[in-house]
């Protein structure tokens, strides 16, 4: 009778141990979802208010989103002639969600290079907690 009782206790012990281990392995870690970072969106707006109709030099614009330590987004637009930069009436608008956003302050803006002339940039920022930001760049 003792052997049968030991087998039953052993079986119950194995069942309880398996149940506890299964329950412990299936618990969710809610710390990652407790305070999710709100998705941020950046709207890049490029245009000019000046008449560059006689400027045939080539210009290349790029858009960027950076944290203090890394670049999250960096994309070049196709090269165009300065005279082809859109006017206020037909602005170039590009919407971009911030990739790999950790919620920190961002540096955002445009870089541009004019062939055989040089390069420059237009900088803006997106502070922590800002969910939608527009970068308006009127090329001069």
Short mmCIF file of N, CA and C in Angstrom, two decimals:
data_model
loop_
_atom_site.label_atom_id
_atom_site.label_comp_id
_atom_site.label_asym_id
_atom_site.label_seq_id
_atom_site.Cartn_x
_atom_site.Cartn_y
_atom_site.Cartn_z
N UNK A 1 0.80 -1.18 0.00
CA UNK A 1 0.00 0.00 0.00
C UNK A 1 0.86 1.26 0.00
N UNK A 2 2.00 1.20 0.69
CA UNK A 2 2.89 2.36 0.74
C UNK A 2 3.42 2.71 -0.64
N UNK A 3 3.71 1.72 -1.45
CA UNK A 3 4.24 1.97 -2.78
C UNK A 3 3.19 2.66 -3.63
N UNK A 4 1.93 2.23 -3.54
CA UNK A 4 0.86 2.86 -4.30
C UNK A 4 0.68 4.30 -3.85
N UNK A 5 0.76 4.55 -2.54
CA UNK A 5 0.62 5.90 -1.99
C UNK A 5 1.79 6.79 -2.45
N UNK A 6 2.98 6.22 -2.51
CA UNK A 6 4.14 6.97 -2.97
C UNK A 6 4.02 7.32 -4.44
N UNK A 7 3.49 6.37 -5.26
CA UNK A 7 3.31 6.64 -6.69
C UNK A 7 2.30 7.76 -6.90
N UNK A 8 1.22 7.74 -6.10
CA UNK A 8 0.19 8.77 -6.21
C UNK A 8 0.78 10.12 -5.81
N UNK A 9 1.52 10.16 -4.71
CA UNK A 9 2.14 11.42 -4.25
C UNK A 9 3.18 11.92 -5.26
N UNK A 10 3.92 11.00 -5.84
CA UNK A 10 4.92 11.38 -6.84
C UNK A 10 4.23 11.94 -8.09
N UNK A 11 3.15 11.30 -8.51
CA UNK A 11 2.40 11.76 -9.67
C UNK A 11 1.80 13.14 -9.40
N UNK A 12 1.23 13.33 -8.25
CA UNK A 12 0.67 14.62 -7.88
C UNK A 12 1.77 15.68 -7.82
N UNK A 13 2.89 15.34 -7.26
CA UNK A 13 4.02 16.28 -7.16
C UNK A 13 4.52 16.71 -8.53
N UNK A 14 4.63 15.75 -9.46
CA UNK A 14 5.07 16.07 -10.82
C UNK A 14 4.05 16.96 -11.50
N UNK A 15 2.76 16.63 -11.34
CA UNK A 15 1.69 17.43 -11.95
C UNK A 15 1.70 18.86 -11.41
N UNK A 16 1.82 19.03 -10.09
CA UNK A 16 1.84 20.36 -9.47
C UNK A 16 3.07 21.14 -9.94
N UNK A 17 4.22 20.48 -9.99
CA UNK A 17 5.45 21.15 -10.45
C UNK A 17 5.32 21.59 -11.90
N UNK A 18 4.79 20.72 -12.75
CA UNK A 18 4.60 21.08 -14.16
C UNK A 18 3.63 22.24 -14.30
N UNK A 19 2.57 22.23 -13.51
CA UNK A 19 1.59 23.32 -13.56
C UNK A 19 2.22 24.65 -13.15
N UNK A 20 2.99 24.64 -12.08
CA UNK A 20 3.64 25.87 -11.59
C UNK A 20 4.65 26.38 -12.61
N UNK A 21 5.45 25.49 -13.18
CA UNK A 21 6.43 25.92 -14.18
C UNK A 21 5.75 26.47 -15.44
N UNK A 22 4.66 25.84 -15.87
CA UNK A 22 3.93 26.32 -17.03
C UNK A 22 3.31 27.68 -16.76
N UNK A 23 2.71 27.84 -15.61
CA UNK A 23 2.09 29.12 -15.26
C UNK A 23 3.14 30.23 -15.16
N UNK A 24 4.29 29.93 -14.60
CA UNK A 24 5.34 30.93 -14.45
C UNK A 24 5.92 31.33 -15.82
N UNK A 25 6.00 30.38 -16.75
CA UNK A 25 6.58 30.70 -18.05
C UNK A 25 5.60 31.45 -18.95
N UNK A 26 4.33 31.43 -18.62
CA UNK A 26 3.32 32.09 -19.46
C UNK A 26 2.94 33.48 -18.97
N UNK A 27 3.51 33.95 -17.90
CA UNK A 27 3.15 35.29 -17.42
C UNK A 27 3.77 36.33 -18.34
N UNK A 28 3.05 37.40 -18.56
CA UNK A 28 3.51 38.47 -19.44
C UNK A 28 4.31 39.48 -18.65
N UNK A 29 5.29 40.06 -19.31
CA UNK A 29 6.06 41.14 -18.72
C UNK A 29 5.37 42.44 -19.14
N UNK A 30 4.60 43.04 -18.26
CA UNK A 30 3.83 44.24 -18.57
C UNK A 30 4.66 45.51 -18.48
N UNK A 31 5.91 45.44 -18.09
CA UNK A 31 6.71 46.66 -17.98
C UNK A 31 6.95 47.31 -19.33
N UNK A 32 7.04 46.51 -20.39
CA UNK A 32 7.27 47.08 -21.72
C UNK A 32 6.03 47.76 -22.28
N UNK A 33 4.86 47.31 -21.87
CA UNK A 33 3.63 47.89 -22.40
C UNK A 33 2.96 48.85 -21.42
N UNK A 34 3.52 48.99 -20.25
CA UNK A 34 2.90 49.85 -19.24
C UNK A 34 2.93 51.31 -19.66
N UNK A 35 4.03 51.77 -20.23
CA UNK A 35 4.18 53.16 -20.66
C UNK A 35 4.65 53.21 -22.12
N UNK A 36 3.80 52.84 -23.07
CA UNK A 36 4.26 52.87 -24.45
C UNK A 36 4.52 54.29 -24.92
N UNK A 37 5.52 54.44 -25.79
CA UNK A 37 5.85 55.74 -26.35
C UNK A 37 4.84 56.03 -27.47
N UNK A 38 4.21 57.20 -27.40
CA UNK A 38 3.25 57.58 -28.44
C UNK A 38 3.98 57.74 -29.77
N UNK A 39 3.37 57.23 -30.82
CA UNK A 39 3.99 57.33 -32.15
C UNK A 39 4.07 58.80 -32.55
N UNK A 40 5.24 59.20 -33.03
CA UNK A 40 5.43 60.58 -33.47
C UNK A 40 5.51 60.63 -34.99
N UNK A 41 4.98 61.71 -35.53
CA UNK A 41 5.01 61.90 -36.98
C UNK A 41 5.62 63.26 -37.29
N UNK A 42 6.46 63.27 -38.31
CA UNK A 42 7.11 64.49 -38.77
C UNK A 42 6.60 64.77 -40.18
N UNK A 43 6.22 66.01 -40.42
CA UNK A 43 5.82 66.45 -41.76
C UNK A 43 6.90 67.40 -42.26
N UNK A 44 7.55 67.01 -43.36
CA UNK A 44 8.57 67.83 -43.99
C UNK A 44 7.91 68.61 -45.13
N UNK A 45 8.05 69.94 -45.12
CA UNK A 45 7.44 70.79 -46.15
C UNK A 45 8.56 71.62 -46.79
N UNK A 46 8.70 71.48 -48.11
CA UNK A 46 9.75 72.17 -48.87
C UNK A 46 9.11 73.02 -49.96
N UNK A 47 9.55 74.28 -50.04
CA UNK A 47 9.05 75.19 -51.06
C UNK A 47 9.97 76.40 -51.13
N UNK A 48 9.71 77.30 -52.06
CA UNK A 48 10.42 78.57 -52.11
C UNK A 48 9.42 79.68 -52.39
N UNK A 49 9.75 80.86 -51.92
CA UNK A 49 8.93 82.05 -52.16
C UNK A 49 9.66 83.02 -53.11
N UNK A 50 10.85 82.61 -53.56
CA UNK A 50 11.65 83.45 -54.46
C UNK A 50 11.57 82.94 -55.89
N UNK A 51 11.89 83.83 -56.80
CA UNK A 51 11.89 83.47 -58.22
C UNK A 51 13.30 83.00 -58.60
N UNK A 52 13.42 81.71 -58.82
CA UNK A 52 14.70 81.13 -59.24
C UNK A 52 14.63 80.63 -60.68
N UNK A 53 13.75 81.20 -61.47
CA UNK A 53 13.50 80.71 -62.83
C UNK A 53 14.73 80.72 -63.74
N UNK A 54 15.74 81.49 -63.41
CA UNK A 54 16.94 81.52 -64.25
C UNK A 54 18.09 80.67 -63.67
N UNK A 55 17.84 79.99 -62.55
CA UNK A 55 18.87 79.19 -61.89
C UNK A 55 18.83 77.74 -62.37
N UNK A 56 19.81 77.37 -63.17
CA UNK A 56 19.85 76.02 -63.73
C UNK A 56 20.77 75.06 -62.97
N UNK A 57 21.40 75.54 -61.89
CA UNK A 57 22.27 74.66 -61.11
C UNK A 57 21.45 73.53 -60.49
N UNK A 58 22.12 72.39 -60.31
CA UNK A 58 21.48 71.22 -59.72
C UNK A 58 21.55 71.30 -58.19
N UNK A 59 20.47 70.89 -57.53
CA UNK A 59 20.41 70.89 -56.07
C UNK A 59 19.84 69.56 -55.60
N UNK A 60 20.39 69.05 -54.52
CA UNK A 60 19.90 67.80 -53.93
C UNK A 60 19.55 68.07 -52.47
N UNK A 61 18.32 67.72 -52.09
CA UNK A 61 17.85 67.86 -50.72
C UNK A 61 17.82 66.49 -50.05
N UNK A 62 18.09 66.47 -48.76
CA UNK A 62 17.88 65.25 -47.98
C UNK A 62 17.16 65.64 -46.70
N UNK A 63 16.37 64.70 -46.19
CA UNK A 63 15.60 64.89 -44.95
C UNK A 63 16.23 64.00 -43.89
N UNK A 64 16.20 64.46 -42.64
CA UNK A 64 16.78 63.62 -41.60
C UNK A 64 16.04 63.77 -40.28
N UNK A 65 16.14 62.72 -39.47
CA UNK A 65 15.64 62.68 -38.09
C UNK A 65 16.75 62.04 -37.28
N UNK A 66 17.20 62.74 -36.22
CA UNK A 66 18.30 62.23 -35.39
C UNK A 66 17.97 62.37 -33.92
N UNK A 67 18.52 61.48 -33.11
CA UNK A 67 18.56 61.68 -31.67
C UNK A 67 19.92 62.29 -31.37
N UNK A 68 20.26 62.40 -30.09
CA UNK A 68 21.59 62.93 -29.73
C UNK A 68 22.70 61.95 -30.09
N UNK A 69 22.32 60.66 -30.25
CA UNK A 69 23.36 59.65 -30.46
C UNK A 69 23.28 58.90 -31.77
N UNK A 70 22.13 58.95 -32.47
CA UNK A 70 22.04 58.16 -33.70
C UNK A 70 21.07 58.78 -34.70
N UNK A 71 21.24 58.39 -35.94
CA UNK A 71 20.36 58.82 -37.03
C UNK A 71 19.24 57.80 -37.17
N UNK A 72 17.98 58.27 -37.08
CA UNK A 72 16.82 57.38 -37.20
C UNK A 72 16.30 57.34 -38.63
N UNK A 73 16.49 58.43 -39.37
CA UNK A 73 15.99 58.51 -40.74
C UNK A 73 16.86 59.48 -41.51
N UNK A 74 17.25 59.10 -42.71
CA UNK A 74 18.05 59.96 -43.58
C UNK A 74 17.75 59.55 -45.01
N UNK A 75 17.13 60.43 -45.76
CA UNK A 75 16.71 60.08 -47.11
C UNK A 75 16.92 61.26 -48.06
N UNK A 76 17.50 60.97 -49.20
CA UNK A 76 17.73 62.01 -50.21
C UNK A 76 16.57 62.04 -51.20
N UNK A 77 16.25 63.25 -51.63
CA UNK A 77 15.28 63.43 -52.69
C UNK A 77 16.04 63.41 -54.01
N UNK A 78 15.38 63.12 -55.11
CA UNK A 78 16.08 63.16 -56.41
C UNK A 78 16.61 64.57 -56.69
N UNK A 79 17.75 64.62 -57.34
CA UNK A 79 18.33 65.92 -57.70
C UNK A 79 17.36 66.67 -58.62
N UNK A 80 17.35 67.99 -58.47
CA UNK A 80 16.50 68.84 -59.31
C UNK A 80 17.26 70.12 -59.62
N UNK A 81 16.77 70.89 -60.53
CA UNK A 81 17.33 72.21 -60.81
C UNK A 81 16.74 73.18 -59.80
N UNK A 82 17.52 74.18 -59.41
CA UNK A 82 17.03 75.16 -58.43
C UNK A 82 15.74 75.82 -58.93
N UNK A 83 15.65 76.06 -60.22
CA UNK A 83 14.45 76.68 -60.75
C UNK A 83 13.21 75.79 -60.61
N UNK A 84 13.41 74.49 -60.34
CA UNK A 84 12.29 73.55 -60.21
C UNK A 84 11.85 73.33 -58.77
N UNK A 85 12.45 74.03 -57.82
CA UNK A 85 11.99 73.91 -56.43
C UNK A 85 10.55 74.41 -56.39
N UNK A 86 9.65 73.64 -55.78
CA UNK A 86 8.23 74.03 -55.81
C UNK A 86 7.96 75.36 -55.10
N UNK A 87 6.95 76.06 -55.59
CA UNK A 87 6.55 77.34 -54.99
C UNK A 87 5.57 77.07 -53.85
N UNK A 88 5.14 78.14 -53.21
CA UNK A 88 4.19 78.04 -52.10
C UNK A 88 2.90 77.34 -52.53
N UNK A 89 2.49 77.55 -53.76
CA UNK A 89 1.24 76.97 -54.26
C UNK A 89 1.29 75.45 -54.41
N UNK A 90 2.48 74.89 -54.61
CA UNK A 90 2.59 73.44 -54.80
C UNK A 90 3.75 72.86 -53.99
N UNK A 91 3.72 73.10 -52.71
CA UNK A 91 4.75 72.65 -51.78
C UNK A 91 4.95 71.14 -51.87
N UNK A 92 6.18 70.73 -51.65
CA UNK A 92 6.49 69.31 -51.55
C UNK A 92 6.30 68.92 -50.09
N UNK A 93 5.40 67.96 -49.83
CA UNK A 93 5.08 67.55 -48.46
C UNK A 93 5.36 66.06 -48.31
N UNK A 94 6.16 65.72 -47.30
CA UNK A 94 6.52 64.33 -47.03
C UNK A 94 6.21 64.05 -45.56
N UNK A 95 5.34 63.07 -45.33
CA UNK A 95 5.00 62.65 -43.97
C UNK A 95 5.82 61.42 -43.61
N UNK A 96 6.38 61.43 -42.41
CA UNK A 96 7.21 60.31 -41.97
C UNK A 96 6.96 60.02 -40.49
N UNK A 97 6.65 58.77 -40.17
CA UNK A 97 6.58 58.35 -38.77
C UNK A 97 8.00 58.15 -38.28
N UNK A 98 8.26 58.51 -37.04
CA UNK A 98 9.62 58.39 -36.49
C UNK A 98 9.91 56.91 -36.25
N UNK A 99 10.91 56.34 -36.95
CA UNK A 99 11.24 54.93 -36.75
C UNK A 99 12.05 54.73 -35.47
N UNK A 100 11.82 53.62 -34.80
CA UNK A 100 12.57 53.27 -33.58
C UNK A 100 12.57 54.40 -32.57
N UNK A 101 11.43 55.03 -32.39
CA UNK A 101 11.32 56.20 -31.51
C UNK A 101 11.39 55.79 -30.05
N UNK A 102 12.31 56.40 -29.32
CA UNK A 102 12.41 56.14 -27.89
C UNK A 102 11.86 57.29 -27.06
N UNK A 103 11.26 58.28 -27.72
CA UNK A 103 10.60 59.38 -27.02
C UNK A 103 11.51 60.54 -26.64
N UNK A 104 12.78 60.50 -27.01
CA UNK A 104 13.71 61.57 -26.64
C UNK A 104 13.59 62.74 -27.61
N UNK A 105 14.25 63.85 -27.27
CA UNK A 105 14.28 65.02 -28.16
C UNK A 105 14.92 64.61 -29.49
N UNK A 106 14.41 65.19 -30.56
CA UNK A 106 14.93 64.89 -31.89
C UNK A 106 15.43 66.15 -32.58
N UNK A 107 16.43 65.98 -33.41
CA UNK A 107 16.87 67.04 -34.32
C UNK A 107 16.36 66.61 -35.70
N UNK A 108 15.64 67.52 -36.36
CA UNK A 108 15.05 67.19 -37.65
C UNK A 108 15.35 68.32 -38.62
N UNK A 109 15.29 68.02 -39.91
CA UNK A 109 15.51 69.09 -40.86
C UNK A 109 15.87 68.64 -42.25
N UNK A 110 16.41 69.59 -43.00
CA UNK A 110 16.82 69.41 -44.38
C UNK A 110 18.31 69.70 -44.50
N UNK A 111 18.98 68.94 -45.35
CA UNK A 111 20.33 69.28 -45.81
C UNK A 111 20.21 69.45 -47.32
N UNK A 112 21.02 70.33 -47.86
CA UNK A 112 21.01 70.47 -49.32
C UNK A 112 22.39 70.79 -49.82
N UNK A 113 22.63 70.34 -51.06
CA UNK A 113 23.91 70.56 -51.71
C UNK A 113 23.65 71.10 -53.11
N UNK A 114 24.31 72.20 -53.44
CA UNK A 114 24.21 72.79 -54.77
C UNK A 114 25.50 72.43 -55.50
N UNK A 115 25.34 71.80 -56.64
CA UNK A 115 26.48 71.34 -57.41
C UNK A 115 27.43 72.49 -57.73
N UNK A 116 28.71 72.27 -57.45
CA UNK A 116 29.79 73.23 -57.70
C UNK A 116 29.67 74.51 -56.87
N UNK A 117 28.83 74.51 -55.82
CA UNK A 117 28.69 75.68 -54.95
C UNK A 117 29.00 75.31 -53.51
N UNK A 118 28.28 74.35 -52.95
CA UNK A 118 28.50 73.95 -51.57
C UNK A 118 27.24 73.32 -50.97
N UNK A 119 27.23 73.24 -49.67
CA UNK A 119 26.11 72.62 -49.00
C UNK A 119 25.71 73.43 -47.77
N UNK A 120 24.49 73.22 -47.31
CA UNK A 120 23.99 73.89 -46.13
C UNK A 120 22.85 73.06 -45.55
N UNK A 121 22.15 73.60 -44.57
CA UNK A 121 21.11 72.84 -43.89
C UNK A 121 20.10 73.77 -43.25
N UNK A 122 18.97 73.18 -42.89
CA UNK A 122 17.93 73.86 -42.13
C UNK A 122 17.56 72.93 -40.99
N UNK A 123 17.74 73.38 -39.75
CA UNK A 123 17.52 72.54 -38.58
C UNK A 123 16.29 72.97 -37.80
N UNK A 124 15.65 71.99 -37.18
CA UNK A 124 14.54 72.22 -36.28
C UNK A 124 14.63 71.14 -35.21
N UNK A 125 13.73 71.17 -34.25
CA UNK A 125 13.74 70.15 -33.21
C UNK A 125 12.32 69.65 -32.96
N UNK A 126 12.26 68.48 -32.38
CA UNK A 126 10.99 67.89 -31.96
C UNK A 126 11.19 67.44 -30.51
N UNK A 127 10.59 68.17 -29.61
CA UNK A 127 10.79 67.92 -28.18
C UNK A 127 10.04 66.68 -27.70
N UNK A 128 10.49 66.12 -26.62
CA UNK A 128 9.82 64.99 -25.99
C UNK A 128 8.36 65.35 -25.73
N UNK A 129 7.47 64.42 -26.05
CA UNK A 129 6.05 64.64 -25.83
C UNK A 129 5.32 65.23 -27.02
N UNK A 130 6.06 65.74 -28.00
CA UNK A 130 5.43 66.27 -29.21
C UNK A 130 5.11 65.10 -30.13
N UNK A 131 3.83 64.93 -30.49
CA UNK A 131 3.45 63.79 -31.32
C UNK A 131 3.40 64.12 -32.81
N UNK A 132 3.17 65.37 -33.15
CA UNK A 132 3.14 65.80 -34.55
C UNK A 132 3.96 67.08 -34.70
N UNK A 133 4.86 67.06 -35.64
CA UNK A 133 5.73 68.23 -35.86
C UNK A 133 5.83 68.49 -37.36
N UNK A 134 5.76 69.76 -37.75
CA UNK A 134 5.94 70.16 -39.13
C UNK A 134 7.21 70.98 -39.27
N UNK A 135 8.04 70.60 -40.22
CA UNK A 135 9.27 71.32 -40.54
C UNK A 135 9.00 72.07 -41.84
N UNK A 136 8.79 73.37 -41.76
CA UNK A 136 8.56 74.21 -42.94
C UNK A 136 9.88 74.81 -43.37
N UNK A 137 10.31 74.49 -44.58
CA UNK A 137 11.55 75.04 -45.09
C UNK A 137 11.28 75.79 -46.39
N UNK A 138 11.38 77.11 -46.29
CA UNK A 138 11.27 77.96 -47.47
C UNK A 138 12.68 78.25 -47.96
N UNK A 139 13.06 77.59 -49.04
CA UNK A 139 14.41 77.74 -49.58
C UNK A 139 14.62 79.17 -50.06
N UNK A 140 15.74 79.78 -49.66
CA UNK A 140 16.07 81.14 -50.04
C UNK A 140 17.27 81.10 -50.93
#
